[in-house]
Structures are given as structure tokens and as C-alpha cells.
XYZ file of C-alpha atoms in Angstrom:
126
model
C 71.837 84.982 11.460
C 74.980 84.390 10.087
C 77.483 82.498 12.524
C 81.353 81.866 12.275
C 83.344 79.095 14.202
C 86.836 78.726 14.910
C 87.447 75.546 13.238
C 90.400 74.236 11.054
C 89.513 75.046 7.833
C 91.954 72.928 5.026
C 95.001 74.686 3.869
C 94.254 77.692 5.982
C 96.598 78.079 9.190
C 95.008 79.695 12.224
C 94.522 83.558 11.971
C 97.201 84.226 14.696
C 99.638 82.851 12.560
C 98.674 85.483 9.310
C 100.943 88.014 8.746
C 99.822 91.728 9.592
C 99.252 92.120 6.138
C 97.036 89.590 6.011
C 94.985 90.102 9.167
C 94.422 93.890 7.893
C 93.025 92.967 4.585
C 90.506 90.598 6.149
C 89.618 93.134 8.716
C 89.241 95.702 6.463
C 87.343 93.224 4.184
C 84.873 92.481 6.791
C 84.691 95.994 7.383
C 83.462 97.249 4.168
C 80.921 93.843 3.378
C 79.283 95.866 6.927
C 79.244 99.002 5.685
C 77.590 97.949 2.313
C 75.124 95.827 4.074
C 74.791 98.575 6.724
C 74.002 101.412 3.793
C 71.557 98.620 2.114
C 69.647 98.339 5.552
C 70.414 94.964 5.494
C 72.882 95.053 8.392
C 70.982 94.523 12.083
C 74.579 94.106 14.351
C 77.404 91.540 14.306
C 80.744 90.956 16.308
C 83.512 89.215 16.626
C 84.484 87.312 19.700
C 87.487 86.309 21.347
C 89.391 83.431 21.107
C 87.725 80.419 22.744
C 90.350 80.105 25.263
C 89.340 83.363 27.349
C 85.480 81.264 27.634
C 83.996 80.315 30.316
C 81.145 77.398 30.167
C 78.744 78.249 32.968
C 76.191 75.775 34.020
C 73.445 75.997 36.746
C 70.520 74.004 38.092
C 68.748 77.112 39.255
C 69.310 76.137 43.493
C 73.051 75.745 43.782
C 76.148 78.013 42.386
C 76.646 77.855 39.033
C 79.378 75.761 38.056
C 82.111 77.753 35.932
C 84.730 76.007 33.770
C 87.758 76.987 31.794
C 88.244 76.258 28.260
C 89.130 73.793 26.835
C 85.714 72.174 27.464
C 84.737 68.801 27.422
C 83.727 67.094 24.018
C 86.016 70.053 22.071
C 83.780 71.183 19.478
C 83.933 74.704 16.528
C 83.581 77.557 18.741
C 81.756 80.982 18.099
C 84.020 83.350 16.432
C 81.767 85.835 15.482
C 77.948 87.000 14.222
C 76.371 88.870 11.611
C 72.911 89.347 12.146
C 71.133 90.698 8.704
C 67.311 91.712 7.396
C 66.712 90.462 4.717
C 63.958 89.730 2.266
C 64.514 86.091 1.110
C 66.954 83.322 2.522
C 68.342 83.409 -1.128
C 69.737 86.933 0.160
C 71.099 85.845 3.750
C 72.904 82.637 1.697
C 74.432 85.323 -0.703
C 75.938 87.463 2.237
C 77.273 84.002 3.664
C 78.963 83.245 0.847
C 80.836 86.994 0.863
C 81.709 85.963 4.472
C 83.020 83.008 3.359
C 85.147 84.173 0.701
C 86.958 86.702 3.178
C 90.682 87.150 2.107
C 93.258 85.026 4.290
C 97.050 84.690 3.641
C 98.061 86.065 0.466
C 94.418 86.975 -0.330
C 93.459 83.620 -1.210
C 89.633 83.267 0.096
C 89.374 81.565 3.273
C 86.024 79.564 2.781
C 85.207 79.914 5.929
C 81.977 77.324 6.726
C 79.222 80.508 7.768
C 76.147 78.667 9.273
C 72.781 80.410 7.964
C 70.066 80.206 10.834
C 66.884 82.285 11.020
C 66.003 84.365 14.237
C 62.704 83.057 16.236
C 61.134 85.947 17.909
C 59.352 85.843 21.401
C 56.670 83.070 20.776
C 58.629 81.081 18.643
């Protein structure tokens, strides 16, 4: 699984401050890469997530009603922006795809160098 976070990237303004054309180019890049991976049979799925300001954090002890908190949460940390699940032959291929995602275009077409966390998905029974 390739995980993207909302976090500050040095020299790159938040996407809500980008020109519309730069946002369109970024989204088109993501779509093209998704289509390429799907045509190779490597894309299992993926989604972009709404801004963390719309998130809720739910905790429960299983006995009492859940505690529901609005953003911002305590202990500010990077928040998940989206994910891609890929089914590839090797870790090397997953890292290669993560590199492509990291180099997605930002303002003026400059690669944003977004950190991408790469993690194996563990099936039932671990």
C-alpha cells in the first residue's frame, strides 16, 4: 500500500493555494498513472481523501458510547491524504511506483517530492 499524507513539503504551498491549471495537471498525472497501473494489472484500488479538517476521530471502550472528536486532534500529526493499493511482483516495483507518485507535478509543473509511505498489506492471520 502506498500512503500519501497531508504534510508540509518544503518549497511547495498547500494544494488549496495552487493555480487551477496546476491542480488539473496534478490530477491528470494521478489519473494517467492509475490507468497505466490498471492496464498492467498492478492497481488494486486507491482513493484520495478529503481534507483532514472534515475528519472525525472515534474512540471506544466497547461499553460506553463512542467518543467522537472533530479535527484538530490532539498531538497534531500528518494526516492520510490518500492511498494506492498495488499488487506487484516485488518490493522494488512498489518502490518504483512510489517514486513516480512522489514526483507528481505541483506548481509550475515542478515535482513536489511528496513523501510516500510504502507498506505491505497483511492478509487474514497475519
